[in-house]
XYZ file of C-alpha atoms in Angstrom:
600
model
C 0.000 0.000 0.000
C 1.425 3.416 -0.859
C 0.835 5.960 1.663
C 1.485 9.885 1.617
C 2.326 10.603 5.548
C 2.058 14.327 6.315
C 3.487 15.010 9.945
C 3.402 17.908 12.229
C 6.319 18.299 15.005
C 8.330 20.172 17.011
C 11.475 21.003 14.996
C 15.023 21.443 17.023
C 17.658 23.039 15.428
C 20.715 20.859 15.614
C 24.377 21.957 14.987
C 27.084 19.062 14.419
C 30.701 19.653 15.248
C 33.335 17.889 14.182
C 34.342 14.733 16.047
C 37.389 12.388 15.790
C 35.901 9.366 12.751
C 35.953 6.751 15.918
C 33.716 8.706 17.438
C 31.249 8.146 14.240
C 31.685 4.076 14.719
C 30.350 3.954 18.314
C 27.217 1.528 18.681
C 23.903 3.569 19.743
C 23.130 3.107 23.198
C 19.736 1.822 23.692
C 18.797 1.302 27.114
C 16.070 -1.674 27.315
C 13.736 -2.687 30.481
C 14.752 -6.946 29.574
C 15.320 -7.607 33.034
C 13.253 -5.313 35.035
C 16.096 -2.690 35.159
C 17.178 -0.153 32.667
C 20.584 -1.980 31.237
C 22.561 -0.997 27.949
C 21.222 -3.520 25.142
C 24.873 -4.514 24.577
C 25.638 -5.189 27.935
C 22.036 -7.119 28.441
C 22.223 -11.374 28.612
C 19.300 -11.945 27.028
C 18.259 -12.787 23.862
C 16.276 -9.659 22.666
C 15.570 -7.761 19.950
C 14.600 -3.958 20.741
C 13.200 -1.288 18.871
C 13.402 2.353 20.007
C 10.915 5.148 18.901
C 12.983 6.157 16.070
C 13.505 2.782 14.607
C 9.342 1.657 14.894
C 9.029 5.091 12.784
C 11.920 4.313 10.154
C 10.734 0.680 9.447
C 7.188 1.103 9.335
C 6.744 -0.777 12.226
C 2.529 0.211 13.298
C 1.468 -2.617 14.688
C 1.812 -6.044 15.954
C 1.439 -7.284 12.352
C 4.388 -5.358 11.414
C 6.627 -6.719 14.010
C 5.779 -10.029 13.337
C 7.292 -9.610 10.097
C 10.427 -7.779 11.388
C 11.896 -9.514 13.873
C 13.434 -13.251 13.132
C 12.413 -16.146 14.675
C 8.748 -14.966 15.475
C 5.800 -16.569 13.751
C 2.590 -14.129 13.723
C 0.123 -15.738 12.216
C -3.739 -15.213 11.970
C -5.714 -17.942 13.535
C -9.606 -19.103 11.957
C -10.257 -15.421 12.335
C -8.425 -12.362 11.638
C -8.132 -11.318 14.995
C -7.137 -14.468 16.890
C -3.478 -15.242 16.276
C -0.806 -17.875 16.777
C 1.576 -16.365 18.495
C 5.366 -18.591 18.215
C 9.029 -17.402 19.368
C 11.358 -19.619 18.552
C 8.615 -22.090 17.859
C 7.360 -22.215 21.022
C 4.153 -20.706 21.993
C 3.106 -18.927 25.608
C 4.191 -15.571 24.274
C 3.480 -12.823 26.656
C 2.510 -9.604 25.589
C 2.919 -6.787 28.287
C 2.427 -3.043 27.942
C 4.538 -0.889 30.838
C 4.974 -4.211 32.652
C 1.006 -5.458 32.686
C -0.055 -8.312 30.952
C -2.579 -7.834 27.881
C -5.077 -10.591 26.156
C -3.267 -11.344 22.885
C -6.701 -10.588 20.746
C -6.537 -8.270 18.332
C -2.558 -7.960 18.833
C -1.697 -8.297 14.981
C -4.000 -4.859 14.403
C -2.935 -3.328 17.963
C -1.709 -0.413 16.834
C 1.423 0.883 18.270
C 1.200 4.901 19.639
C 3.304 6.917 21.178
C 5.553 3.418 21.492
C 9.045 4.592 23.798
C 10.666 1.163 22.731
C 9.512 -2.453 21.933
C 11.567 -5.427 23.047
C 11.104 -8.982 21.731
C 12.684 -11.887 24.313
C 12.947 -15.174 23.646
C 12.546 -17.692 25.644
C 11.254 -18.477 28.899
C 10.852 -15.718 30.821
C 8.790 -16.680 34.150
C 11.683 -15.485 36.832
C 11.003 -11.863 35.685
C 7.837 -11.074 35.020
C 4.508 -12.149 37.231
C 2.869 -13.872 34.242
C 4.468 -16.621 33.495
C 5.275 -16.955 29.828
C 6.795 -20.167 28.435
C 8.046 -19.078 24.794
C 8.949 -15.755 25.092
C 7.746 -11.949 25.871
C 6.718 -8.681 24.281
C 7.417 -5.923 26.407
C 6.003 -2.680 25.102
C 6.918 0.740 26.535
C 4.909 3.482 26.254
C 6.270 7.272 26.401
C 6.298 9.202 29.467
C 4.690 12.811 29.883
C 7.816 15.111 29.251
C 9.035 17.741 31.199
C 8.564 20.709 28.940
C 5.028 21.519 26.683
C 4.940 19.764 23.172
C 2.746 18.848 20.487
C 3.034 15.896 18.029
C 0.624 15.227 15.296
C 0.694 12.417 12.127
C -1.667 12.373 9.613
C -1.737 9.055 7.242
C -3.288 9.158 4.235
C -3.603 5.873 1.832
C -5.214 3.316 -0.491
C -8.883 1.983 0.342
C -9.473 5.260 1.720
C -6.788 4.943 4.681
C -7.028 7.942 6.944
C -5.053 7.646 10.205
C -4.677 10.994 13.335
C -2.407 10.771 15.850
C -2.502 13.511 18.690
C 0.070 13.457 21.577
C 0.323 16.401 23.659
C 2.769 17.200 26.606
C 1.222 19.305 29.352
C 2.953 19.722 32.866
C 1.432 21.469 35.487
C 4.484 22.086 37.754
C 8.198 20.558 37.830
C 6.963 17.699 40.014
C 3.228 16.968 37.995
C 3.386 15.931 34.244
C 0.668 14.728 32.195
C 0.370 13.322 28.791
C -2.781 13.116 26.598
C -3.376 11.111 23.382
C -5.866 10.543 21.125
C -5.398 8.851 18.103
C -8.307 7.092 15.092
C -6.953 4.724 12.596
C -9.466 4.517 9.406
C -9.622 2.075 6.034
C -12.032 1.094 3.717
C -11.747 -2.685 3.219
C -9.694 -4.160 0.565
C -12.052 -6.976 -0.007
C -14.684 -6.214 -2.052
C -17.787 -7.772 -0.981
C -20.687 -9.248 -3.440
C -22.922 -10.374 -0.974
C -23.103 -7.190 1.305
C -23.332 -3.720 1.531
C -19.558 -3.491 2.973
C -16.093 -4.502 1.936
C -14.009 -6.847 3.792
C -10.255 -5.677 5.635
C -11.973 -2.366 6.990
C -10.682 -0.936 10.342
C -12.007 1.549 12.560
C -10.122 1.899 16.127
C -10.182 4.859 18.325
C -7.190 5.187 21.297
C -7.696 7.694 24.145
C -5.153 7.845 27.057
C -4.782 10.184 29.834
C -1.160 9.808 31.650
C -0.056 11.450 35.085
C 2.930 11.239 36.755
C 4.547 12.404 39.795
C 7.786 12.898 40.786
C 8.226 14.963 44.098
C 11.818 14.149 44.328
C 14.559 12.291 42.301
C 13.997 9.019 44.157
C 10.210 8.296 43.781
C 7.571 8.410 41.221
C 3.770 7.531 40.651
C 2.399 7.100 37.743
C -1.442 6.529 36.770
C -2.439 5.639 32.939
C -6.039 4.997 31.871
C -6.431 3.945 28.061
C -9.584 3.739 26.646
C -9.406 2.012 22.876
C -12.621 0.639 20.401
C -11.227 -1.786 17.418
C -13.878 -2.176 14.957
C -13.483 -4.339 11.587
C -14.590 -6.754 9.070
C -12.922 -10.235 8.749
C -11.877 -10.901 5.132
C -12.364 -14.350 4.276
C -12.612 -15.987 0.676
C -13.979 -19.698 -0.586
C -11.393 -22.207 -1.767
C -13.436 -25.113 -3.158
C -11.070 -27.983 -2.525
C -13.416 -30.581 -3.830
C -16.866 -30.431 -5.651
C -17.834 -34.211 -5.318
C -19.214 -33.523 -1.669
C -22.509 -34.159 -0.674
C -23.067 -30.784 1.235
C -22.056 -28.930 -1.728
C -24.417 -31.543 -3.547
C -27.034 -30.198 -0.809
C -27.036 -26.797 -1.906
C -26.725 -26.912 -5.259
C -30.190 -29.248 -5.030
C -31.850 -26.684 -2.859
C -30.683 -23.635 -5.167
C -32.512 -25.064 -8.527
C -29.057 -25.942 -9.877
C -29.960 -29.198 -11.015
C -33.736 -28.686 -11.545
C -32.964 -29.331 -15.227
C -31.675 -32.705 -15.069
C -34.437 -33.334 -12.411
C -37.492 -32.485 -14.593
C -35.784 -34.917 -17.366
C -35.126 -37.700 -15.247
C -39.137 -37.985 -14.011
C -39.331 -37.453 -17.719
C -37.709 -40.517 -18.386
C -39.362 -42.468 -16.208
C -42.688 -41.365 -14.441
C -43.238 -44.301 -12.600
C -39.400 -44.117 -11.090
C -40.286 -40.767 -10.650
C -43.876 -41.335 -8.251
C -41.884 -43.952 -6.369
C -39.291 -41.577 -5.255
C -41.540 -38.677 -4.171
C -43.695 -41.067 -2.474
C -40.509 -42.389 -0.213
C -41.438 -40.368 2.350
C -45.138 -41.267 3.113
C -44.016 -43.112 5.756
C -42.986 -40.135 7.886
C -45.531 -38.026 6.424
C -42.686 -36.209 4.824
C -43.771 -34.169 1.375
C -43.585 -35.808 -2.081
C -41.663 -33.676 -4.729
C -43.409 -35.073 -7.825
C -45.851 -33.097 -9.167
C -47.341 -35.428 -11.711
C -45.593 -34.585 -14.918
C -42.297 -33.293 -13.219
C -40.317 -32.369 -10.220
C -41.258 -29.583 -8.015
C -38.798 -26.969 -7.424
C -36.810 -26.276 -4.458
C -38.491 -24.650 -1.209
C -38.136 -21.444 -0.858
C -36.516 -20.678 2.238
C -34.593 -17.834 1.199
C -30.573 -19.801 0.724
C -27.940 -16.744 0.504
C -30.407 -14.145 0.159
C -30.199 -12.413 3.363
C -28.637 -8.890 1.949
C -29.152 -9.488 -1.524
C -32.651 -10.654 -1.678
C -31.427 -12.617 -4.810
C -30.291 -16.523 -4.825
C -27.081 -17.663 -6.284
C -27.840 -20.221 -8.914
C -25.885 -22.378 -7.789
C -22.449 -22.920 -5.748
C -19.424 -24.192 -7.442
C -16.061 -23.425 -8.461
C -17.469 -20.713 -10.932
C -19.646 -18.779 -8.887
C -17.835 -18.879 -5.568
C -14.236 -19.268 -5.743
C -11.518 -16.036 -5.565
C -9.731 -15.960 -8.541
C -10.750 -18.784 -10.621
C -9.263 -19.402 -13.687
C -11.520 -22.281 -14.735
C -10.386 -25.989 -16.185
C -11.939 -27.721 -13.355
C -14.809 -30.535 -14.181
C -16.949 -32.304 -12.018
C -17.264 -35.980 -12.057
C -20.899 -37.600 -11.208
C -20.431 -40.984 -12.031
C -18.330 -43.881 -10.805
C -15.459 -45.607 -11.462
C -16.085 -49.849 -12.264
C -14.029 -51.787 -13.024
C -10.951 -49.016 -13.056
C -13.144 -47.189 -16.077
C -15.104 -44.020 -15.368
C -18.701 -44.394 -16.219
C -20.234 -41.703 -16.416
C -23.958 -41.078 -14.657
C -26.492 -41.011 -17.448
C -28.625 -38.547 -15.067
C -26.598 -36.214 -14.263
C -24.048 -35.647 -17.083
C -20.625 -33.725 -16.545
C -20.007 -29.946 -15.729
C -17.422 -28.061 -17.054
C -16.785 -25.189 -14.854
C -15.907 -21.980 -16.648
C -13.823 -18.850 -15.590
C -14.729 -17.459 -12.212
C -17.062 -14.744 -11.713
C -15.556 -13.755 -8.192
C -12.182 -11.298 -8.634
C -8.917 -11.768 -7.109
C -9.902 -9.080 -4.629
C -13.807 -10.183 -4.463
C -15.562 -12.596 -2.135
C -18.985 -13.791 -1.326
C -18.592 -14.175 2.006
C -21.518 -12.743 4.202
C -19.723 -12.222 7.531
C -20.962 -9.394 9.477
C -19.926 -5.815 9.240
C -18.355 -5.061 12.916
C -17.161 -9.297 12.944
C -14.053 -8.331 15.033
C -14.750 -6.143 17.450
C -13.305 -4.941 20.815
C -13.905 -2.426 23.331
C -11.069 -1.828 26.129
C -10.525 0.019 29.189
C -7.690 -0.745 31.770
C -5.760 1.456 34.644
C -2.316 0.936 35.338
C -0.681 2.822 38.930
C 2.923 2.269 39.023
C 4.994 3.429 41.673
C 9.021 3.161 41.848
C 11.041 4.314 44.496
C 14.775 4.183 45.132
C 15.108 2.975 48.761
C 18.698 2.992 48.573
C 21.623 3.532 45.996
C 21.367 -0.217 45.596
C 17.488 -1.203 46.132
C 15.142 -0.070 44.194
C 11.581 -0.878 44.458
C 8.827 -1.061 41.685
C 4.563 -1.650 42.361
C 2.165 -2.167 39.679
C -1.386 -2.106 40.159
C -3.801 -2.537 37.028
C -7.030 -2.859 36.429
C -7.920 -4.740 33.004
C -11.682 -4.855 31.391
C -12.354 -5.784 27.587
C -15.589 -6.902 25.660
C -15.084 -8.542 22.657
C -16.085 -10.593 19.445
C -15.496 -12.588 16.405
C -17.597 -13.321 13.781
C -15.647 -16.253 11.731
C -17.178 -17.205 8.380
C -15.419 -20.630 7.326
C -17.061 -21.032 3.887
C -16.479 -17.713 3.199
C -19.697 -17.849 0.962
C -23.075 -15.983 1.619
C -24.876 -19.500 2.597
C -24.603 -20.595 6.426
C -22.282 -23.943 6.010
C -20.461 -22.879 9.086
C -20.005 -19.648 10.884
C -19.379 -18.866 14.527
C -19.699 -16.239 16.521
C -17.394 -15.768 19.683
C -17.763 -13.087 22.302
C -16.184 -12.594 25.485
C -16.138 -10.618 28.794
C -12.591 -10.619 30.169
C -12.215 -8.742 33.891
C -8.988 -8.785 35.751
C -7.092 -7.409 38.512
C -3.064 -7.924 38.905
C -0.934 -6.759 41.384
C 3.047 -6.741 41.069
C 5.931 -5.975 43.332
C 9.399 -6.302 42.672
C 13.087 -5.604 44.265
C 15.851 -5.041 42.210
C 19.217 -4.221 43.254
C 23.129 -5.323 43.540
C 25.819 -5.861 46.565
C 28.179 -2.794 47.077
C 30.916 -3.892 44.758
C 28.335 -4.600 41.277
C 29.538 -8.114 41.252
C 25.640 -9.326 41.937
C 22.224 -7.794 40.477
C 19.193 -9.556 41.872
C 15.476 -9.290 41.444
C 12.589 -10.677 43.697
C 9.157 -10.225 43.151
C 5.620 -11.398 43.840
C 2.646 -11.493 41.849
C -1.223 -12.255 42.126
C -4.068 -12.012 39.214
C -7.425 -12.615 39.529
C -9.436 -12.517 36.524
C -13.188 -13.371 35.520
C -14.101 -14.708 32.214
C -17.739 -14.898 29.978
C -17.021 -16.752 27.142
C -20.101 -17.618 24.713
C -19.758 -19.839 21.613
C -22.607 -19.622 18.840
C -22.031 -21.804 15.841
C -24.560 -21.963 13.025
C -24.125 -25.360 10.593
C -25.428 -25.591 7.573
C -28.589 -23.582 8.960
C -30.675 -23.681 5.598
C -31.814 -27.066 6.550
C -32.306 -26.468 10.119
C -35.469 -25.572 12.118
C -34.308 -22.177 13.727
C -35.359 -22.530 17.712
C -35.040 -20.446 20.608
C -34.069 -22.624 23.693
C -30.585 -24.384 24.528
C -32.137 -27.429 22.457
C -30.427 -28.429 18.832
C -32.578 -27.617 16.307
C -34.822 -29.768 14.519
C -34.043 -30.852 11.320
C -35.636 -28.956 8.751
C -38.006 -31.646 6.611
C -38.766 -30.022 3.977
C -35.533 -28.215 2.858
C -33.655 -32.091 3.710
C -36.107 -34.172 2.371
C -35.891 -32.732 -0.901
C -32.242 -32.790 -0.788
C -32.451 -36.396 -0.628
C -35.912 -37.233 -2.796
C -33.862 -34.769 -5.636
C -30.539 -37.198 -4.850
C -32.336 -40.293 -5.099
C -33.519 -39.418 -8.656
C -30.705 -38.606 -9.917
C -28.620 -41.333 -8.598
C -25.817 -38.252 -6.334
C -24.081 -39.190 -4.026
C -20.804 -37.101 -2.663
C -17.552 -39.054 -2.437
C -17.439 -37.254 0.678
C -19.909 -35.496 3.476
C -21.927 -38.137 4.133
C -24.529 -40.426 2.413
C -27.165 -38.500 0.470
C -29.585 -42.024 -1.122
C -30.902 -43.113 2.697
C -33.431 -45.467 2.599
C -36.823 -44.971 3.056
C -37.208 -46.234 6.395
C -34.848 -44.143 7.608
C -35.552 -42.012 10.643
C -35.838 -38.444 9.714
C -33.101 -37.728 12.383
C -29.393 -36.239 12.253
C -26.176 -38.441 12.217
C -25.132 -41.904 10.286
C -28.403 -43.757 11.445
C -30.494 -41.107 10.405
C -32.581 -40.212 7.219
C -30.051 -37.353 6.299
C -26.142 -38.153 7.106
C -25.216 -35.234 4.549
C -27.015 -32.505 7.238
C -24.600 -31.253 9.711
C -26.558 -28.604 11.147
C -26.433 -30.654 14.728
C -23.128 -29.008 14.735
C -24.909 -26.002 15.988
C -24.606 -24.852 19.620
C -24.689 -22.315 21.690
C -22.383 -22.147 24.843
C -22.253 -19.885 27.654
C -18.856 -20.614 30.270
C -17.944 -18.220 32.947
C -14.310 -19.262 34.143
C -12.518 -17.749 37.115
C -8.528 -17.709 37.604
C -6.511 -16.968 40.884
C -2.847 -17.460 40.485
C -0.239 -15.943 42.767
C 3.954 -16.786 42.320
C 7.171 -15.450 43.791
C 9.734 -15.119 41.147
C 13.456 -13.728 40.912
C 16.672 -14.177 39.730
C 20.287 -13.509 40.728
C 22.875 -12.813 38.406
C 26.879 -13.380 39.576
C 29.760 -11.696 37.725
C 32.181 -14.688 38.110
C 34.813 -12.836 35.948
C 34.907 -9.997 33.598
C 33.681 -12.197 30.648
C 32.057 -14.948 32.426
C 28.495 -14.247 34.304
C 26.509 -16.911 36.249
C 22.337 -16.836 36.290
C 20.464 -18.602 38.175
C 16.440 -18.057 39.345
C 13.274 -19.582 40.291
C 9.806 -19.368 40.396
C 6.835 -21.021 42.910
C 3.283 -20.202 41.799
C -0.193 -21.483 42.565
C -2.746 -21.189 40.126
C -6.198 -22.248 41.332
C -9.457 -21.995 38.906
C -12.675 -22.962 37.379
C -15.859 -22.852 35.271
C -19.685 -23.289 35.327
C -21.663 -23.682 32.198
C -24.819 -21.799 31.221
C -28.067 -22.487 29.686
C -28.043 -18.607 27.565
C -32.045 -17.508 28.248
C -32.201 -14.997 25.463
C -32.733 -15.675 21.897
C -30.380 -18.555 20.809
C -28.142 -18.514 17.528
C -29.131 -15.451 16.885
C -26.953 -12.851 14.901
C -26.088 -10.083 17.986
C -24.118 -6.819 17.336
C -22.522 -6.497 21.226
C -22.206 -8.575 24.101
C -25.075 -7.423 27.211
C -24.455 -4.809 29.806
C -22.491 -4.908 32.847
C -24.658 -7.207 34.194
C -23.291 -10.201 31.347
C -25.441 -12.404 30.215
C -28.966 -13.666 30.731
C -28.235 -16.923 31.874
C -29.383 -19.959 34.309
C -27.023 -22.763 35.838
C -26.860 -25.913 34.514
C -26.853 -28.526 37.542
């Protein structure tokens, strides 16, 4: 994406003398927070990777997609939906991500976007004898800028593709020599770069909004407080696409039936044979199920509305041409059977040949919602450090952590409901950190000790639609019923024509068949029993003591040892949801959570 950046700063006149050429060939100091202390990144054993202001600004580095890219040996991926990620250092996951020493939820990290950033380090490996969370693979500590001592004014304007428009405000304000504040506000802004044919949106849009207030204190040289309050909304739209792997499966069969697609060979097959025809519709008299011959043909499909939701118009039908990104056509489908080692082909249902696509490279017909990721965030953070001697220093972090948030994930990536879930979550937490840091008189040992306790309260709900088209839509904790007359002319229609999918389940039942879900049942091919709708509160308490000791054994040779004892105690009760189940919702309830009842 090409951007033209238009920025508005304080400008400092600079004047540069001339120096001895060794003096040009010095490393740049960059002081780094690794180990809990400010250290010299050259001097630091740990392996790290740190970027200061200057260097996120030079490489383009705006978020934590961006770093994920930069910085070897990290694997940033996207999970099933955009926002979730899999999060890898050195291959090994338990990556903590901590912002001015407090733990954050990893969601939305690869669009968190990084503002008024003093320096980002990267460690790898475990680092559980330094910080309170433990964290197994590795750590992100991010730093953010302190309020400066004198009045100042930054602002960055972005401007881009897709209709990009990015503000950043950061202004400097002390009230006396001892009181500093800092104020930011900042909106990030994009069109997405997914076009969308099912919808009145594009896919790939953002729309965040940061606010922070930051105070600190500093009556003397020795101690500080500090108090930060962020307030930050992420809105966006997941951009998924369809990859048909395979055709010859009997759920794609399924739609294409209940979308008219093969109504054609349908009519001609009763056509053929009238009689064969009557016997087939009348398959289902035993479960007073509907017969789909009308007497001289086949009916057509119910109409029950299949991928019409935005459009009000029906595909007509769902294959490689009409759904898949970028097709470039060649692909043929393949209804009849092999015998003998020789294809044969199925005199019913001849061969397609599927033509160019009519979805773009940058086009989908996915029908995910238009705020699917979503996330609202507020958390305090009081920090106090105070320099009890020359050679103890003592930190305190206090936070207080709230976030609602969602995820609409549309696997099919298609406007039909094959699968799509819908993930929300309340996440409330409270941490509380103390650590000593310090060294004996002579430097030869640094040392840290801390403690650490979280408790945290989670509302997780889990609302999966499958294949909802042939479903009866309900409103209790109950699966739905299976929707007769949508299935049963799936499989009357699949009978006839003698379809069955090489995969996804049997489609030619027999008649006796109960008109149930699942391999017994009347309709194998129908995995709408995959729909649910879960409601879990889970609590966590975990306290540790943590530290480490480092001994200078000689000038190049330093020892390290620590350790860490922690006690991690939890649970969860499911919930029967009492409000309208499976039902598209655009936020999570009020402070009160959910409406739900116990399940005993």
């Amino acid at each position: 994406m090409k951007n033209a950046i238009v920025r508005t700063s304080a400008l400092t006149a600079a004047i540069v003398c001339s120096l001895p050429a060794p003096a040009f060939a010095q490393l740049e100091e960059i002081l780094v927070t690794a180990t809990r202390r400010e250290t010299n990144l050259q001097d630091t054993p740990v392996s790290i990777q740190a970027f200061t202001a200057e260097q996120l600004e030079l490489g383009g580095i705006t978020n934590g997609r961006d770093l994920g890219i930069m910085v070897p040996n990290v694997v940033l991926n996207p999970n099933t939906g955009g926002a979730q990620a899999n999060f890898y250092i050195r291959g090994l996951p338990g990556v903590g991500l901590y912002v001015d020493g407090v733990w954050q939820d990893g969601f939305g990290f690869q669009q968190t976007n990084f503002a008024e950033m003093e320096r980002i380090e990267v460690l790898r490996g475990p680092q559980g004898t330094l910080f309170g969370r433990n964290t197994n693979g590795g750590a992100v500590n991010m730093t953010t800028k302190k309020p400066a001592d004198t009045f100042g004014a930054r602002v960055r304007l972005d401007v881009g593709d897709y209709n990009r428009k990015d503000a950043q405000v950061a202004v400097d304000l002390p009230i006396t020599d001892t009181l500093k504040t800092k104020f930011i506000g900042a909106t990030y802004q994009s069109d997405g770069f997914l076009e969308g044919l099912t919808t009145p949106w594009d896919f790939g849009a953002q729309d965040d909004t940061i606010l922070r207030g930051d105070l600190l204190w500093k009556p003397t040289d020795k101690f500080s407080l500090r108090f930060t309050y962020d307030d930050e909304s992420k809105r966006g739209t997941d951009p998924k696409i369809h990859r048909m792997t395979r055709y010859d499966n009997s759920k794609i069969y399924a739609y294409n039936i209940a979308l008219g697609a093969y109504q054609a060979q349908a009519n001609a097959a009763c056509q053929a044979n009238l009689a064969a025809c009557a016997a087939v519709g009348a398959g289902g008299a035993g479960f007073g199920l509907p017969n789909y011959f009308t007497g001289t043909g086949w009916a057509t499909p119910p109409q029950v509305g299949i991928g019409t939701r935005y459009t009000g118009k029906a595909s007509p039908a769902f294959n490689y041409t009409t759904h898949m990104t970028d097709y470039q056509g060649g692909k043929t489908s393949a209804f009849g059977d092999v015998v003998g080692g020789v294809y044969v082909p199925n005199p019913r249902m001849p061969d397609i040949t599927f033509g160019p696509g009519e979805v773009g490279k940058w086009q989908t017909k996915s029908d995910s919602m238009e705020d699917g990721i979503t996330a609202d965030l507020n958390f305090a953070t009081l920090t106090t450090e105070w320099d009890i001697t020359d050679n103890l220093h003592l930190e305190a972090i206090l936070s207080q952590w709230d976030q609602d948030q969602r995820q609409v994930i549309d696997f099919d990536g298609t406007e039909f409901l094959v699968t799509t879930d819908d993930l929300s979550q309340r996440r409330e937490n409270q941490s509380y950190e103390f650590h000593l840091t310090g060294q004996t008189p002579n430097g030869r040992v640094n040392w840290l000790a801390g403690y650490y306790k979280l408790k945290e309260s989670l509302d997780f709900r889990n609302v999966r639609w499958g294949m909802w088209e042939f479903a009866v839509a309900n409103y209790g904790p109950n699966l739905p019923a299976v929707n007769t007359t949508t299935s049963e002319y799936v499989r009357q229609t699949a009978i006839l024509l003698n379809l069955d999918g090489v995969t996804g389940g049997v489609m030619r039942t027999a008649n006796t068949a109960a008109p149930i879900y699942g391999p017994a049942g009347r309709y194998p091919w129908n995995f709408a029993n995959i729909s649910t709708d879960l409601l879990t509160n889970s609590w966590d308490s975990d306290h540790a003591f943590f530290g480490e000791a480092t001994f200078s054994v000689t000038k190049k040779l330093d020892l390290t040892v620590g350790a860490r004892v922690s006690n991690k105690s939890g649970g969860d009760i499911l919930y029967t949801p009492s409000d309208a189940f499976r039902m598209f919702r655009s936020r999570m309830g009020g402070s009160g959570g959910y409406p739900r009842t116990p399940i005993s």
